[in-house]
């Protein structure tokens, strides 16, 4: 696992997508895998499990934005942690292993169970943040970047978001992907940066879809999702 220390210089290009995530109409075309309750008590999207956390992976879920995005984009959203323990994750550059659309009917069914996303027939990068599920995650807060197929941990950095009892929010999260460079930021602070050489962990992933995942019994709120084309500055 290696992280780059040189800061990537970029600029935001055309806005490709914008969604306030403020009501049911904003996510009427989103696709749920697994079972979850989506509500908007503060005019921002609240996600929580409906199945008993004792069911383990079966209680977790993924909520996908249906839009296909090009390569080299900047993804940003506001985040509020409401209840822990749990964990939040964002998938990006998600496609079928052979380039199929993520929802191609030829792909295996997915229901929120983690191995279906890292050892099945799709490829994706995914960032996990606000990792408060297990005791070691709660005692030492990190954000992790993984690349799948294969669940490769490729970059890691300290998570600046405090636990729920001290969290104020919103925390502005930004995920930048410029070709083979990935940068993850919280409130404009770089958490990690990684260069995908396209060799060590398989070919570089391009384009695809984004989705939000939570581990039960986490409750999180999200707003102001924005995706821009990313250009070298």
mmCIF file of C-alpha atoms in Angstrom:
data_model
loop_
_atom_site.group_PDB
_atom_site.id
_atom_site.type_symbol
_atom_site.label_atom_id
_atom_site.label_comp_id
_atom_site.label_asym_id
_atom_site.label_seq_id
_atom_site.Cartn_x
_atom_site.Cartn_y
_atom_site.Cartn_z
ATOM 1 C CA UNK A 1 0.000 0.000 0.000
ATOM 2 C CA UNK A 2 1.454 3.321 -1.042
ATOM 3 C CA UNK A 3 0.167 6.880 -0.980
ATOM 4 C CA UNK A 4 1.301 9.851 -3.006
ATOM 5 C CA UNK A 5 2.398 12.961 -1.126
ATOM 6 C CA UNK A 6 2.494 15.402 -4.046
ATOM 7 C CA UNK A 7 -0.702 17.431 -4.251
ATOM 8 C CA UNK A 8 -2.654 16.966 -7.459
ATOM 9 C CA UNK A 9 -3.497 20.271 -9.148
ATOM 10 C CA UNK A 10 -6.950 20.329 -10.689
ATOM 11 C CA UNK A 11 -9.840 22.562 -11.582
ATOM 12 C CA UNK A 12 -13.558 21.898 -11.760
ATOM 13 C CA UNK A 13 -15.021 21.790 -15.223
ATOM 14 C CA UNK A 14 -18.616 21.420 -16.348
ATOM 15 C CA UNK A 15 -21.162 20.390 -13.744
ATOM 16 C CA UNK A 16 -22.391 16.975 -14.838
ATOM 17 C CA UNK A 17 -24.920 16.314 -12.084
ATOM 18 C CA UNK A 18 -26.475 18.108 -9.130
ATOM 19 C CA UNK A 19 -28.940 16.760 -6.592
ATOM 20 C CA UNK A 20 -29.945 18.453 -3.297
ATOM 21 C CA UNK A 21 -31.095 15.092 -1.851
ATOM 22 C CA UNK A 22 -33.802 17.028 -0.051
ATOM 23 C CA UNK A 23 -36.899 14.937 -0.739
ATOM 24 C CA UNK A 24 -38.235 11.683 -2.135
ATOM 25 C CA UNK A 25 -38.545 13.168 -5.626
ATOM 26 C CA UNK A 26 -34.762 13.713 -5.703
ATOM 27 C CA UNK A 27 -33.996 10.003 -5.365
ATOM 28 C CA UNK A 28 -36.999 8.496 -7.132
ATOM 29 C CA UNK A 29 -34.688 6.990 -9.769
ATOM 30 C CA UNK A 30 -31.988 5.775 -7.341
ATOM 31 C CA UNK A 31 -31.580 2.002 -7.067
ATOM 32 C CA UNK A 32 -31.572 0.226 -3.717
ATOM 33 C CA UNK A 33 -29.703 -3.035 -3.187
ATOM 34 C CA UNK A 34 -30.688 -4.578 0.116
ATOM 35 C CA UNK A 35 -33.294 -3.099 2.442
ATOM 36 C CA UNK A 36 -33.177 0.369 3.985
ATOM 37 C CA UNK A 37 -35.372 3.257 5.096
ATOM 38 C CA UNK A 38 -34.793 6.502 3.199
ATOM 39 C CA UNK A 39 -36.359 9.578 4.774
ATOM 40 C CA UNK A 40 -35.898 13.362 4.778
ATOM 41 C CA UNK A 41 -36.651 14.661 8.308
ATOM 42 C CA UNK A 42 -34.296 17.648 7.937
ATOM 43 C CA UNK A 43 -34.745 18.051 4.168
ATOM 44 C CA UNK A 44 -31.660 15.951 3.641
ATOM 45 C CA UNK A 45 -31.447 12.264 2.836
ATOM 46 C CA UNK A 46 -31.356 10.048 5.911
ATOM 47 C CA UNK A 47 -30.376 6.396 5.397
ATOM 48 C CA UNK A 48 -30.835 3.651 7.967
ATOM 49 C CA UNK A 49 -31.191 -0.110 8.000
ATOM 50 C CA UNK A 50 -34.555 -1.788 8.470
ATOM 51 C CA UNK A 51 -33.233 -5.300 9.107
ATOM 52 C CA UNK A 52 -31.844 -6.368 12.473
ATOM 53 C CA UNK A 53 -28.086 -5.665 12.714
ATOM 54 C CA UNK A 54 -27.724 -9.150 14.218
ATOM 55 C CA UNK A 55 -28.208 -10.426 10.664
ATOM 56 C CA UNK A 56 -24.743 -9.093 9.852
ATOM 57 C CA UNK A 57 -24.080 -8.426 6.181
ATOM 58 C CA UNK A 58 -27.726 -9.067 5.301
ATOM 59 C CA UNK A 59 -28.691 -5.885 7.184
ATOM 60 C CA UNK A 60 -26.409 -3.669 5.068
ATOM 61 C CA UNK A 61 -27.344 -1.944 1.809
ATOM 62 C CA UNK A 62 -26.175 0.148 -1.150
ATOM 63 C CA UNK A 63 -28.099 3.064 -2.699
ATOM 64 C CA UNK A 64 -26.964 3.800 -6.258
ATOM 65 C CA UNK A 65 -27.226 6.948 -8.312
ATOM 66 C CA UNK A 66 -28.362 5.626 -11.717
ATOM 67 C CA UNK A 67 -26.290 8.041 -13.810
ATOM 68 C CA UNK A 68 -23.280 6.777 -15.780
ATOM 69 C CA UNK A 69 -20.365 9.180 -15.319
ATOM 70 C CA UNK A 70 -17.239 9.620 -17.431
ATOM 71 C CA UNK A 71 -13.701 9.288 -16.167
ATOM 72 C CA UNK A 72 -11.977 12.228 -14.401
ATOM 73 C CA UNK A 73 -14.678 13.652 -12.146
ATOM 74 C CA UNK A 74 -15.049 15.452 -8.823
ATOM 75 C CA UNK A 75 -17.773 14.069 -6.525
ATOM 76 C CA UNK A 76 -18.816 16.051 -3.466
ATOM 77 C CA UNK A 77 -21.574 15.872 -0.865
ATOM 78 C CA UNK A 78 -22.478 17.006 2.645
ATOM 79 C CA UNK A 79 -22.488 14.386 5.408
ATOM 80 C CA UNK A 80 -23.862 14.253 8.958
ATOM 81 C CA UNK A 81 -23.293 11.223 11.235
ATOM 82 C CA UNK A 82 -26.464 10.660 13.262
ATOM 83 C CA UNK A 83 -26.055 7.265 14.947
ATOM 84 C CA UNK A 84 -23.181 4.859 15.443
ATOM 85 C CA UNK A 85 -21.769 2.210 15.481
ATOM 86 C CA UNK A 86 -21.584 1.573 11.788
ATOM 87 C CA UNK A 87 -19.679 2.579 8.703
ATOM 88 C CA UNK A 88 -20.203 4.658 5.554
ATOM 89 C CA UNK A 89 -18.807 3.847 2.153
ATOM 90 C CA UNK A 90 -18.923 5.326 -1.337
ATOM 91 C CA UNK A 91 -18.404 3.286 -4.491
ATOM 92 C CA UNK A 92 -17.214 4.965 -7.684
ATOM 93 C CA UNK A 93 -16.092 3.903 -11.172
ATOM 94 C CA UNK A 94 -18.392 0.913 -10.716
ATOM 95 C CA UNK A 95 -19.060 -1.290 -13.751
ATOM 96 C CA UNK A 96 -19.367 -4.906 -14.728
ATOM 97 C CA UNK A 97 -16.051 -6.734 -14.890
ATOM 98 C CA UNK A 98 -16.213 -6.762 -18.698
ATOM 99 C CA UNK A 99 -17.400 -3.176 -19.015
ATOM 100 C CA UNK A 100 -21.118 -3.901 -18.692
ATOM 101 C CA UNK A 101 -23.471 -1.353 -17.224
ATOM 102 C CA UNK A 102 -23.651 -1.916 -13.477
ATOM 103 C CA UNK A 103 -27.311 -2.943 -13.767
ATOM 104 C CA UNK A 104 -26.942 -5.220 -16.770
ATOM 105 C CA UNK A 105 -29.282 -8.186 -16.138
ATOM 106 C CA UNK A 106 -26.467 -10.597 -16.961
ATOM 107 C CA UNK A 107 -24.624 -9.616 -13.759
ATOM 108 C CA UNK A 108 -25.105 -11.520 -10.505
ATOM 109 C CA UNK A 109 -27.747 -10.268 -8.080
ATOM 110 C CA UNK A 110 -26.522 -7.887 -5.370
ATOM 111 C CA UNK A 111 -28.329 -7.347 -2.066
ATOM 112 C CA UNK A 112 -25.922 -5.257 0.025
ATOM 113 C CA UNK A 113 -23.739 -8.162 1.175
ATOM 114 C CA UNK A 114 -20.133 -7.002 0.910
ATOM 115 C CA UNK A 115 -18.506 -9.915 -1.003
ATOM 116 C CA UNK A 116 -21.023 -9.327 -3.793
ATOM 117 C CA UNK A 117 -19.185 -6.043 -4.446
ATOM 118 C CA UNK A 118 -15.546 -7.083 -4.117
ATOM 119 C CA UNK A 119 -15.450 -10.746 -5.193
ATOM 120 C CA UNK A 120 -18.177 -11.027 -7.799
ATOM 121 C CA UNK A 121 -18.546 -9.793 -11.377
ATOM 122 C CA UNK A 122 -18.183 -6.030 -10.889
ATOM 123 C CA UNK A 123 -15.167 -3.751 -10.556
ATOM 124 C CA UNK A 124 -15.087 -0.561 -8.451
ATOM 125 C CA UNK A 125 -13.080 1.673 -6.197
ATOM 126 C CA UNK A 126 -14.595 2.332 -2.784
ATOM 127 C CA UNK A 127 -13.823 4.703 0.065
ATOM 128 C CA UNK A 128 -14.911 3.828 3.594
ATOM 129 C CA UNK A 129 -15.138 6.694 6.079
ATOM 130 C CA UNK A 130 -16.726 7.276 9.468
ATOM 131 C CA UNK A 131 -15.608 3.733 10.266
ATOM 132 C CA UNK A 132 -17.155 3.068 13.680
ATOM 133 C CA UNK A 133 -18.367 -0.527 13.323
ATOM 134 C CA UNK A 134 -15.757 -2.594 15.160
ATOM 135 C CA UNK A 135 -13.946 -1.740 18.405
ATOM 136 C CA UNK A 136 -10.613 -1.118 16.665
ATOM 137 C CA UNK A 137 -12.298 1.244 14.178
ATOM 138 C CA UNK A 138 -13.889 3.236 16.990
ATOM 139 C CA UNK A 139 -10.609 3.573 18.875
ATOM 140 C CA UNK A 140 -8.509 4.583 15.830
ATOM 141 C CA UNK A 141 -10.382 6.452 13.105
ATOM 142 C CA UNK A 142 -9.231 6.014 9.501
ATOM 143 C CA UNK A 143 -10.580 6.362 5.973
ATOM 144 C CA UNK A 144 -9.685 3.536 3.588
ATOM 145 C CA UNK A 145 -9.522 3.298 -0.197
ATOM 146 C CA UNK A 146 -9.954 -0.142 -1.714
ATOM 147 C CA UNK A 147 -9.931 -1.410 -5.267
ATOM 148 C CA UNK A 148 -11.937 -4.384 -6.410
ATOM 149 C CA UNK A 149 -12.035 -7.015 -7.806
ATOM 150 C CA UNK A 150 -10.070 -8.337 -4.866
ATOM 151 C CA UNK A 151 -10.630 -5.956 -1.919
ATOM 152 C CA UNK A 152 -7.164 -4.422 -2.189
ATOM 153 C CA UNK A 153 -6.437 -1.807 0.486
ATOM 154 C CA UNK A 154 -4.453 0.759 -1.510
ATOM 155 C CA UNK A 155 -4.519 3.965 0.580
ATOM 156 C CA UNK A 156 -5.414 5.066 4.091
ATOM 157 C CA UNK A 157 -5.557 8.283 6.082
ATOM 158 C CA UNK A 158 -6.806 9.655 9.390
ATOM 159 C CA UNK A 159 -10.528 10.452 9.629
ATOM 160 C CA UNK A 160 -11.066 14.002 10.984
ATOM 161 C CA UNK A 161 -14.808 13.543 11.653
ATOM 162 C CA UNK A 162 -15.485 13.192 15.389
ATOM 163 C CA UNK A 163 -17.812 10.624 16.901
ATOM 164 C CA UNK A 164 -21.541 11.361 16.846
ATOM 165 C CA UNK A 165 -21.642 12.923 20.304
ATOM 166 C CA UNK A 166 -19.189 15.627 19.177
ATOM 167 C CA UNK A 167 -20.058 15.892 15.476
ATOM 168 C CA UNK A 168 -21.624 19.137 14.315
ATOM 169 C CA UNK A 169 -21.716 18.823 10.536
ATOM 170 C CA UNK A 170 -22.167 19.191 7.763
ATOM 171 C CA UNK A 171 -18.841 17.734 6.708
ATOM 172 C CA UNK A 172 -18.114 18.454 3.067
ATOM 173 C CA UNK A 173 -16.670 15.363 1.458
ATOM 174 C CA UNK A 174 -14.920 15.508 -1.889
ATOM 175 C CA UNK A 175 -13.636 12.643 -3.992
ATOM 176 C CA UNK A 176 -11.436 13.553 -6.945
ATOM 177 C CA UNK A 177 -10.508 11.100 -9.675
ATOM 178 C CA UNK A 178 -8.216 12.390 -12.400
ATOM 179 C CA UNK A 179 -7.351 9.448 -14.698
ATOM 180 C CA UNK A 180 -4.971 7.458 -12.486
ATOM 181 C CA UNK A 181 -4.956 9.842 -9.493
ATOM 182 C CA UNK A 182 -7.462 9.614 -6.626
ATOM 183 C CA UNK A 183 -7.709 12.226 -3.854
ATOM 184 C CA UNK A 184 -10.109 12.089 -0.887
ATOM 185 C CA UNK A 185 -10.829 15.241 1.125
ATOM 186 C CA UNK A 186 -12.988 16.176 4.115
ATOM 187 C CA UNK A 187 -13.647 19.891 4.686
ATOM 188 C CA UNK A 188 -10.897 20.700 2.152
ATOM 189 C CA UNK A 189 -8.283 18.664 4.031
ATOM 190 C CA UNK A 190 -6.578 15.927 2.023
ATOM 191 C CA UNK A 191 -7.065 12.607 3.821
ATOM 192 C CA UNK A 192 -5.203 10.498 1.257
ATOM 193 C CA UNK A 193 -3.987 10.536 -2.319
ATOM 194 C CA UNK A 194 -3.170 7.513 -4.460
ATOM 195 C CA UNK A 195 -1.803 6.788 -7.916
ATOM 196 C CA UNK A 196 -3.211 3.709 -9.675
ATOM 197 C CA UNK A 197 -0.443 2.339 -11.875
ATOM 198 C CA UNK A 198 -2.883 -0.016 -13.601
ATOM 199 C CA UNK A 199 -0.610 -2.976 -12.903
ATOM 200 C CA UNK A 200 -0.307 -3.859 -9.217
ATOM 201 C CA UNK A 201 -4.051 -4.311 -8.658
ATOM 202 C CA UNK A 202 -5.358 -4.761 -12.174
ATOM 203 C CA UNK A 203 -6.182 -2.272 -14.879
ATOM 204 C CA UNK A 204 -7.196 1.271 -13.990
ATOM 205 C CA UNK A 205 -10.965 1.728 -13.692
ATOM 206 C CA UNK A 206 -12.682 4.375 -15.785
ATOM 207 C CA UNK A 207 -16.171 5.862 -15.813
ATOM 208 C CA UNK A 208 -19.075 4.041 -14.214
ATOM 209 C CA UNK A 209 -21.542 4.700 -11.412
ATOM 210 C CA UNK A 210 -21.426 5.897 -7.799
ATOM 211 C CA UNK A 211 -23.299 4.537 -4.799
ATOM 212 C CA UNK A 212 -23.603 5.011 -1.046
ATOM 213 C CA UNK A 213 -23.334 2.080 1.376
ATOM 214 C CA UNK A 214 -23.919 1.874 5.125
ATOM 215 C CA UNK A 215 -23.312 -0.831 7.704
ATOM 216 C CA UNK A 216 -26.084 -1.355 10.245
ATOM 217 C CA UNK A 217 -26.990 0.185 12.626
ATOM 218 C CA UNK A 218 -25.401 3.363 11.252
ATOM 219 C CA UNK A 219 -27.655 6.320 10.474
ATOM 220 C CA UNK A 220 -26.203 8.987 8.217
ATOM 221 C CA UNK A 221 -27.587 12.016 6.415
ATOM 222 C CA UNK A 222 -26.506 13.327 3.017
ATOM 223 C CA UNK A 223 -27.199 16.466 0.977
ATOM 224 C CA UNK A 224 -25.999 18.554 -1.958
ATOM 225 C CA UNK A 225 -24.528 15.839 -4.139
ATOM 226 C CA UNK A 226 -22.582 17.410 -6.990
ATOM 227 C CA UNK A 227 -20.464 15.917 -9.760
ATOM 228 C CA UNK A 228 -18.205 18.001 -11.977
ATOM 229 C CA UNK A 229 -15.876 17.119 -14.785
ATOM 230 C CA UNK A 230 -12.318 17.341 -13.451
ATOM 231 C CA UNK A 231 -9.553 18.996 -15.400
ATOM 232 C CA UNK A 232 -5.857 19.361 -14.763
ATOM 233 C CA UNK A 233 -5.148 22.851 -13.455
#
